[in-house]
Amino acid sequence: MQDIRLRIAVALVLTLSAFFSLTGAALAFLWWIAWSGKVSEIIRMRMILPVAGMLAFFSAILSLTGGDGISYFLRMMVIVLIGSWVYAEQKNGEFLHFGVWLLGNRIGFELGMLADMAMQTLHLMVRDFETIRVAQALKGAGPAWKTLVPAGLILVTGALFRAEHTAEILAVRGYRNGGSLCPKFCTTRGDIYRCMAVLCILLITIIPVSEFFILYR
């Protein structure tokens, strides 16, 4: 989706549908397969695997304590996939335009810039993670879990260093708060179709299928 406003709205609706209903999760998953457009890129993101493992762990605990762990795992995995789709679709500067459009040139500019900086940091952490993984494979470091803590320290240290460097640049340039920006968005026909499909998913999630037959009668 080209328009970040519609993308965020779609992500929120799909997340709520998947969270509150297994039917909504199934429909959101079908939407993700049909409309995400970057399925192969998201599947290649190996950081999803640790998240899936963590969800499986909590789902097992939930099942052992009498809860519906399978339903929880499926719904949460769909939410993770939706979040991964938003991450894969994100482009530089989009959150800044969205923030200014939503909250104006002061608060919106601040929040939008922070969101863009956070996404840039996340992109760099993913790149660093892939570099660390390749280096470990070349050195024959053994099981990945043995180097998990050192790798995590490297990622956190790198993120803190970049944040400090960015803060210094903003201070040197005299930045205080807010800014001036004319937000621009590109809304395509495909974006509208995707939104219409999401609205149908929301209606089906809110109104059970049986209610449609009652209304029909």
PDB file of C-alpha atoms in Angstrom:
ATOM      1  CA  MET A   1       0.000   0.000   0.000  1.00  0.00           C
ATOM      2  CA  GLN A   2       1.313   3.427  -0.982  1.00  0.00           C
ATOM      3  CA  ASP A   3      -0.692   5.580   1.448  1.00  0.00           C
ATOM      4  CA  ILE A   4       0.657   5.238   4.989  1.00  0.00           C
ATOM      5  CA  ARG A   5      -2.599   6.580   6.455  1.00  0.00           C
ATOM      6  CA  LEU A   6      -4.579   3.728   4.957  1.00  0.00           C
ATOM      7  CA  ARG A   7      -1.796   1.250   5.768  1.00  0.00           C
ATOM      8  CA  ILE A   8      -1.849   2.114   9.469  1.00  0.00           C
ATOM      9  CA  ALA A   9      -5.658   2.019   9.565  1.00  0.00           C
ATOM     10  CA  VAL A  10      -5.665  -1.372   7.823  1.00  0.00           C
ATOM     11  CA  ALA A  11      -3.042  -2.720  10.220  1.00  0.00           C
ATOM     12  CA  LEU A  12      -5.060  -1.578  13.254  1.00  0.00           C
ATOM     13  CA  VAL A  13      -8.295  -3.115  11.974  1.00  0.00           C
ATOM     14  CA  LEU A  14      -6.630  -6.412  11.046  1.00  0.00           C
ATOM     15  CA  THR A  15      -4.836  -6.549  14.407  1.00  0.00           C
ATOM     16  CA  LEU A  16      -8.063  -6.009  16.348  1.00  0.00           C
ATOM     17  CA  SER A  17      -9.912  -8.556  14.197  1.00  0.00           C
ATOM     18  CA  ALA A  18      -7.196 -11.165  14.745  1.00  0.00           C
ATOM     19  CA  PHE A  19      -6.991 -10.451  18.476  1.00  0.00           C
ATOM     20  CA  PHE A  20     -10.685 -10.745  19.278  1.00  0.00           C
ATOM     21  CA  SER A  21     -11.668 -13.660  17.051  1.00  0.00           C
ATOM     22  CA  LEU A  22     -10.125 -16.770  15.534  1.00  0.00           C
ATOM     23  CA  THR A  23     -12.331 -16.179  12.500  1.00  0.00           C
ATOM     24  CA  GLY A  24     -10.943 -12.670  12.239  1.00  0.00           C
ATOM     25  CA  ALA A  25      -7.415 -14.071  12.507  1.00  0.00           C
ATOM     26  CA  ALA A  26      -8.089 -16.526   9.673  1.00  0.00           C
ATOM     27  CA  LEU A  27      -9.518 -13.786   7.452  1.00  0.00           C
ATOM     28  CA  ALA A  28      -6.637 -11.449   8.311  1.00  0.00           C
ATOM     29  CA  PHE A  29      -4.187 -14.196   7.382  1.00  0.00           C
ATOM     30  CA  LEU A  30      -5.913 -14.693   4.033  1.00  0.00           C
ATOM     31  CA  TRP A  31      -5.764 -10.933   3.455  1.00  0.00           C
ATOM     32  CA  TRP A  32      -2.053 -10.977   4.292  1.00  0.00           C
ATOM     33  CA  ILE A  33      -1.421 -13.739   1.741  1.00  0.00           C
ATOM     34  CA  ALA A  34      -3.499 -12.082  -0.967  1.00  0.00           C
ATOM     35  CA  TRP A  35      -2.643  -8.409  -0.520  1.00  0.00           C
ATOM     36  CA  SER A  36       0.601  -7.945   1.380  1.00  0.00           C
ATOM     37  CA  GLY A  37       2.691  -8.074  -1.810  1.00  0.00           C
ATOM     38  CA  LYS A  38       5.946  -8.824   0.012  1.00  0.00           C
ATOM     39  CA  VAL A  39       5.322 -12.278   1.437  1.00  0.00           C
ATOM     40  CA  SER A  40       8.669 -13.660   0.286  1.00  0.00           C
ATOM     41  CA  GLU A  41      10.551 -10.726   1.806  1.00  0.00           C
ATOM     42  CA  ILE A  42       8.772 -11.132   5.140  1.00  0.00           C
ATOM     43  CA  ILE A  43       9.396 -14.878   5.200  1.00  0.00           C
ATOM     44  CA  ARG A  44      13.124 -14.201   4.751  1.00  0.00           C
ATOM     45  CA  MET A  45      13.121 -12.092   7.911  1.00  0.00           C
ATOM     46  CA  ARG A  46      14.679 -14.594  10.317  1.00  0.00           C
ATOM     47  CA  MET A  47      13.822 -12.437  13.318  1.00  0.00           C
ATOM     48  CA  ILE A  48      10.264 -13.775  13.053  1.00  0.00           C
ATOM     49  CA  LEU A  49      11.452 -17.240  14.105  1.00  0.00           C
ATOM     50  CA  PRO A  50      12.490 -16.237  17.656  1.00  0.00           C
ATOM     51  CA  VAL A  51       9.163 -14.435  18.067  1.00  0.00           C
ATOM     52  CA  ALA A  52       7.320 -17.565  16.925  1.00  0.00           C
ATOM     53  CA  GLY A  53       9.316 -19.641  19.408  1.00  0.00           C
ATOM     54  CA  MET A  54       8.466 -17.267  22.247  1.00  0.00           C
ATOM     55  CA  LEU A  55       4.775 -17.335  21.331  1.00  0.00           C
ATOM     56  CA  ALA A  56       4.865 -21.137  21.192  1.00  0.00           C
ATOM     57  CA  PHE A  57       6.382 -21.198  24.698  1.00  0.00           C
ATOM     58  CA  PHE A  58       3.680 -18.975  26.186  1.00  0.00           C
ATOM     59  CA  SER A  59       0.989 -20.873  24.267  1.00  0.00           C
ATOM     60  CA  ALA A  60       2.205 -24.138  25.800  1.00  0.00           C
ATOM     61  CA  ILE A  61       2.054 -22.607  29.279  1.00  0.00           C
ATOM     62  CA  LEU A  62      -1.445 -21.318  28.560  1.00  0.00           C
ATOM     63  CA  SER A  63      -2.566 -24.775  27.409  1.00  0.00           C
ATOM     64  CA  LEU A  64      -1.110 -26.424  30.521  1.00  0.00           C
ATOM     65  CA  THR A  65      -3.000 -23.992  32.756  1.00  0.00           C
ATOM     66  CA  GLY A  66      -6.316 -24.752  31.069  1.00  0.00           C
ATOM     67  CA  GLY A  67      -6.420 -21.999  28.467  1.00  0.00           C
ATOM     68  CA  ASP A  68      -6.740 -22.171  24.701  1.00  0.00           C
ATOM     69  CA  GLY A  69      -3.064 -22.032  23.796  1.00  0.00           C
ATOM     70  CA  ILE A  70      -3.545 -23.012  20.158  1.00  0.00           C
ATOM     71  CA  SER A  71      -5.991 -20.180  19.522  1.00  0.00           C
ATOM     72  CA  TYR A  72      -3.672 -17.744  21.276  1.00  0.00           C
ATOM     73  CA  PHE A  73      -0.686 -18.850  19.182  1.00  0.00           C
ATOM     74  CA  LEU A  74      -2.542 -18.596  15.876  1.00  0.00           C
ATOM     75  CA  ARG A  75      -3.999 -15.166  16.639  1.00  0.00           C
ATOM     76  CA  MET A  76      -0.704 -13.745  17.879  1.00  0.00           C
ATOM     77  CA  MET A  77       1.207 -15.112  14.873  1.00  0.00           C
ATOM     78  CA  VAL A  78      -1.208 -13.368  12.518  1.00  0.00           C
ATOM     79  CA  ILE A  79      -0.650 -10.125  14.436  1.00  0.00           C
ATOM     80  CA  VAL A  80       3.121 -10.612  14.104  1.00  0.00           C
ATOM     81  CA  LEU A  81       2.738 -11.140  10.349  1.00  0.00           C
ATOM     82  CA  ILE A  82       0.666  -7.969  10.037  1.00  0.00           C
ATOM     83  CA  GLY A  83       3.319  -6.036  11.946  1.00  0.00           C
ATOM     84  CA  SER A  84       6.028  -7.515   9.716  1.00  0.00           C
ATOM     85  CA  TRP A  85       4.076  -6.409   6.662  1.00  0.00           C
ATOM     86  CA  VAL A  86       3.894  -2.839   7.992  1.00  0.00           C
ATOM     87  CA  TYR A  87       7.632  -2.942   8.651  1.00  0.00           C
ATOM     88  CA  ALA A  88       8.411  -4.266   5.155  1.00  0.00           C
ATOM     89  CA  GLU A  89       6.211  -1.640   3.463  1.00  0.00           C
ATOM     90  CA  GLN A  90       7.630   1.317   5.394  1.00  0.00           C
ATOM     91  CA  LYS A  91       9.606   3.961   3.479  1.00  0.00           C
ATOM     92  CA  ASN A  92      11.864   6.706   4.794  1.00  0.00           C
ATOM     93  CA  GLY A  93      10.001   9.854   5.817  1.00  0.00           C
ATOM     94  CA  GLU A  94       6.516   8.343   5.793  1.00  0.00           C
ATOM     95  CA  PHE A  95       5.918   8.614   9.527  1.00  0.00           C
ATOM     96  CA  LEU A  96       7.064  12.233   9.465  1.00  0.00           C
ATOM     97  CA  HIS A  97       4.453  13.071   6.830  1.00  0.00           C
ATOM     98  CA  PHE A  98       1.823  11.076   8.712  1.00  0.00           C
ATOM     99  CA  GLY A  99       2.619  12.770  12.032  1.00  0.00           C
ATOM    100  CA  VAL A 100       2.394  16.265  10.556  1.00  0.00           C
ATOM    101  CA  TRP A 101      -0.873  15.376   8.800  1.00  0.00           C
ATOM    102  CA  LEU A 102      -2.366  13.998  12.013  1.00  0.00           C
ATOM    103  CA  LEU A 103      -1.076  16.356  14.728  1.00  0.00           C
ATOM    104  CA  GLY A 104       0.403  19.387  13.003  1.00  0.00           C
ATOM    105  CA  ASN A 105       3.846  20.909  12.593  1.00  0.00           C
ATOM    106  CA  ARG A 106       4.761  20.886  16.278  1.00  0.00           C
ATOM    107  CA  ILE A 107       3.722  17.703  18.091  1.00  0.00           C
ATOM    108  CA  GLY A 108       3.156  15.781  14.862  1.00  0.00           C
ATOM    109  CA  PHE A 109       6.578  16.731  13.518  1.00  0.00           C
ATOM    110  CA  GLU A 110       8.244  15.604  16.752  1.00  0.00           C
ATOM    111  CA  LEU A 111       6.434  12.274  16.959  1.00  0.00           C
ATOM    112  CA  GLY A 112       6.807  11.593  13.244  1.00  0.00           C
ATOM    113  CA  MET A 113      10.529  12.270  13.341  1.00  0.00           C
ATOM    114  CA  LEU A 114      10.936  10.009  16.390  1.00  0.00           C
ATOM    115  CA  ALA A 115       8.990   7.232  14.644  1.00  0.00           C
ATOM    116  CA  ASP A 116      11.127   7.531  11.504  1.00  0.00           C
ATOM    117  CA  MET A 117      14.310   7.471  13.574  1.00  0.00           C
ATOM    118  CA  ALA A 118      13.078   4.397  15.446  1.00  0.00           C
ATOM    119  CA  MET A 119      12.304   2.591  12.192  1.00  0.00           C
ATOM    120  CA  GLN A 120      15.714   3.515  10.808  1.00  0.00           C
ATOM    121  CA  THR A 121      17.340   2.115  13.952  1.00  0.00           C
ATOM    122  CA  LEU A 122      15.317  -1.071  13.575  1.00  0.00           C
ATOM    123  CA  HIS A 123      16.416  -1.434   9.937  1.00  0.00           C
ATOM    124  CA  LEU A 124      20.048  -1.032  10.967  1.00  0.00           C
ATOM    125  CA  MET A 125      19.668  -3.551  13.802  1.00  0.00           C
ATOM    126  CA  VAL A 126      18.235  -6.103  11.368  1.00  0.00           C
ATOM    127  CA  ARG A 127      21.171  -5.496   9.028  1.00  0.00           C
ATOM    128  CA  ASP A 128      23.637  -5.854  11.909  1.00  0.00           C
ATOM    129  CA  PHE A 129      21.907  -9.049  13.001  1.00  0.00           C
ATOM    130  CA  GLU A 130      22.320 -10.547   9.539  1.00  0.00           C
ATOM    131  CA  THR A 131      26.001  -9.515   9.506  1.00  0.00           C
ATOM    132  CA  ILE A 132      26.571 -11.139  12.902  1.00  0.00           C
ATOM    133  CA  ARG A 133      24.844 -14.315  11.744  1.00  0.00           C
ATOM    134  CA  VAL A 134      27.038 -14.533   8.634  1.00  0.00           C
ATOM    135  CA  ALA A 135      30.181 -13.900  10.686  1.00  0.00           C
ATOM    136  CA  GLN A 136      29.223 -16.639  13.150  1.00  0.00           C
ATOM    137  CA  ALA A 137      28.634 -19.081  10.308  1.00  0.00           C
ATOM    138  CA  LEU A 138      32.030 -18.290   8.756  1.00  0.00           C
ATOM    139  CA  LYS A 139      33.842 -18.666  12.082  1.00  0.00           C
ATOM    140  CA  GLY A 140      31.983 -21.833  13.032  1.00  0.00           C
ATOM    141  CA  ALA A 141      30.848 -20.365  16.339  1.00  0.00           C
ATOM    142  CA  GLY A 142      28.577 -23.331  17.055  1.00  0.00           C
ATOM    143  CA  PRO A 143      24.949 -23.139  18.225  1.00  0.00           C
ATOM    144  CA  ALA A 144      23.404 -19.703  17.904  1.00  0.00           C
ATOM    145  CA  TRP A 145      22.108 -19.677  21.482  1.00  0.00           C
ATOM    146  CA  LYS A 146      25.671 -19.652  22.839  1.00  0.00           C
ATOM    147  CA  THR A 147      26.382 -16.308  21.183  1.00  0.00           C
ATOM    148  CA  LEU A 148      22.940 -14.820  21.794  1.00  0.00           C
ATOM    149  CA  VAL A 149      24.010 -12.562  24.683  1.00  0.00           C
ATOM    150  CA  PRO A 150      27.146 -11.151  22.956  1.00  0.00           C
ATOM    151  CA  ALA A 151      25.162 -10.531  19.773  1.00  0.00           C
ATOM    152  CA  GLY A 152      22.445  -8.763  21.760  1.00  0.00           C
ATOM    153  CA  LEU A 153      25.032  -6.559  23.456  1.00  0.00           C
ATOM    154  CA  ILE A 154      26.484  -5.611  20.077  1.00  0.00           C
ATOM    155  CA  LEU A 155      23.051  -4.673  18.716  1.00  0.00           C
ATOM    156  CA  VAL A 156      22.108  -2.601  21.781  1.00  0.00           C
ATOM    157  CA  THR A 157      25.491  -0.864  21.909  1.00  0.00           C
ATOM    158  CA  GLY A 158      25.294   0.007  18.220  1.00  0.00           C
ATOM    159  CA  ALA A 159      21.766   1.401  18.606  1.00  0.00           C
ATOM    160  CA  LEU A 160      22.791   3.570  21.581  1.00  0.00           C
ATOM    161  CA  PHE A 161      25.842   4.872  19.709  1.00  0.00           C
ATOM    162  CA  ARG A 162      23.731   5.846  16.692  1.00  0.00           C
ATOM    163  CA  ALA A 163      21.171   7.567  18.942  1.00  0.00           C
ATOM    164  CA  GLU A 164      23.906   9.600  20.636  1.00  0.00           C
ATOM    165  CA  HIS A 165      25.416  10.552  17.279  1.00  0.00           C
ATOM    166  CA  THR A 166      22.015  11.634  15.926  1.00  0.00           C
ATOM    167  CA  ALA A 167      21.325  13.721  19.037  1.00  0.00           C
ATOM    168  CA  GLU A 168      24.669  15.478  18.631  1.00  0.00           C
ATOM    169  CA  ILE A 169      23.921  16.303  14.995  1.00  0.00           C
ATOM    170  CA  LEU A 170      20.499  17.750  15.896  1.00  0.00           C
ATOM    171  CA  ALA A 171      22.027  19.811  18.705  1.00  0.00           C
ATOM    172  CA  VAL A 172      24.789  21.181  16.469  1.00  0.00           C
ATOM    173  CA  ARG A 173      22.240  22.215  13.861  1.00  0.00           C
ATOM    174  CA  GLY A 174      20.226  24.063  16.518  1.00  0.00           C
ATOM    175  CA  TYR A 175      17.119  21.888  16.424  1.00  0.00           C
ATOM    176  CA  ARG A 176      14.701  22.456  19.310  1.00  0.00           C
ATOM    177  CA  ASN A 177      11.178  21.321  18.571  1.00  0.00           C
ATOM    178  CA  GLY A 178       8.712  21.141  15.729  1.00  0.00           C
ATOM    179  CA  GLY A 179       9.226  21.999  12.108  1.00  0.00           C
ATOM    180  CA  SER A 180       7.502  22.923   8.869  1.00  0.00           C
ATOM    181  CA  LEU A 181       6.426  20.274   6.381  1.00  0.00           C
ATOM    182  CA  CYS A 182       3.704  19.928   3.768  1.00  0.00           C
ATOM    183  CA  PRO A 183       2.649  16.252   3.986  1.00  0.00           C
ATOM    184  CA  LYS A 184       2.137  14.403   0.714  1.00  0.00           C
ATOM    185  CA  PHE A 185       0.518  11.023   0.158  1.00  0.00           C
ATOM    186  CA  CYS A 186      -0.090   8.764  -2.814  1.00  0.00           C
ATOM    187  CA  THR A 187      -3.384   6.860  -2.758  1.00  0.00           C
ATOM    188  CA  THR A 188      -3.796   4.210  -5.450  1.00  0.00           C
ATOM    189  CA  ARG A 189      -6.807   2.242  -6.573  1.00  0.00           C
ATOM    190  CA  GLY A 190      -5.249  -0.882  -5.077  1.00  0.00           C
ATOM    191  CA  ASP A 191      -5.160   0.828  -1.682  1.00  0.00           C
ATOM    192  CA  ILE A 192      -8.910   1.413  -1.881  1.00  0.00           C
ATOM    193  CA  TYR A 193      -9.571  -2.235  -2.786  1.00  0.00           C
ATOM    194  CA  ARG A 194      -7.469  -3.422   0.137  1.00  0.00           C
ATOM    195  CA  CYS A 195      -9.372  -1.141   2.514  1.00  0.00           C
ATOM    196  CA  MET A 196     -12.716  -2.422   1.240  1.00  0.00           C
ATOM    197  CA  ALA A 197     -11.592  -6.005   1.867  1.00  0.00           C
ATOM    198  CA  VAL A 198     -10.517  -5.071   5.405  1.00  0.00           C
ATOM    199  CA  LEU A 199     -13.904  -3.463   6.092  1.00  0.00           C
ATOM    200  CA  CYS A 200     -15.570  -6.722   5.052  1.00  0.00           C
ATOM    201  CA  ILE A 201     -13.301  -8.618   7.447  1.00  0.00           C
ATOM    202  CA  LEU A 202     -14.244  -6.225  10.256  1.00  0.00           C
ATOM    203  CA  LEU A 203     -17.962  -6.700   9.606  1.00  0.00           C
ATOM    204  CA  ILE A 204     -17.648 -10.488   9.557  1.00  0.00           C
ATOM    205  CA  THR A 205     -15.622 -10.373  12.781  1.00  0.00           C
ATOM    206  CA  ILE A 206     -18.111  -8.125  14.590  1.00  0.00           C
ATOM    207  CA  ILE A 207     -21.256  -9.788  13.260  1.00  0.00           C
ATOM    208  CA  PRO A 208     -21.153 -13.628  13.447  1.00  0.00           C
ATOM    209  CA  VAL A 209     -21.907 -15.525  10.258  1.00  0.00           C
ATOM    210  CA  SER A 210     -25.100 -16.900  11.811  1.00  0.00           C
ATOM    211  CA  GLU A 211     -26.435 -13.358  12.147  1.00  0.00           C
ATOM    212  CA  PHE A 212     -26.210 -12.912   8.377  1.00  0.00           C
ATOM    213  CA  PHE A 213     -28.529 -15.883   7.887  1.00  0.00           C
ATOM    214  CA  ILE A 214     -30.951 -14.484  10.480  1.00  0.00           C
ATOM    215  CA  LEU A 215     -30.973 -11.141   8.697  1.00  0.00           C
ATOM    216  CA  TYR A 216     -31.496 -12.940   5.391  1.00  0.00           C
ATOM    217  CA  ARG A 217     -34.562 -14.719   6.769  1.00  0.00           C
TER     218      ARG A 217
END
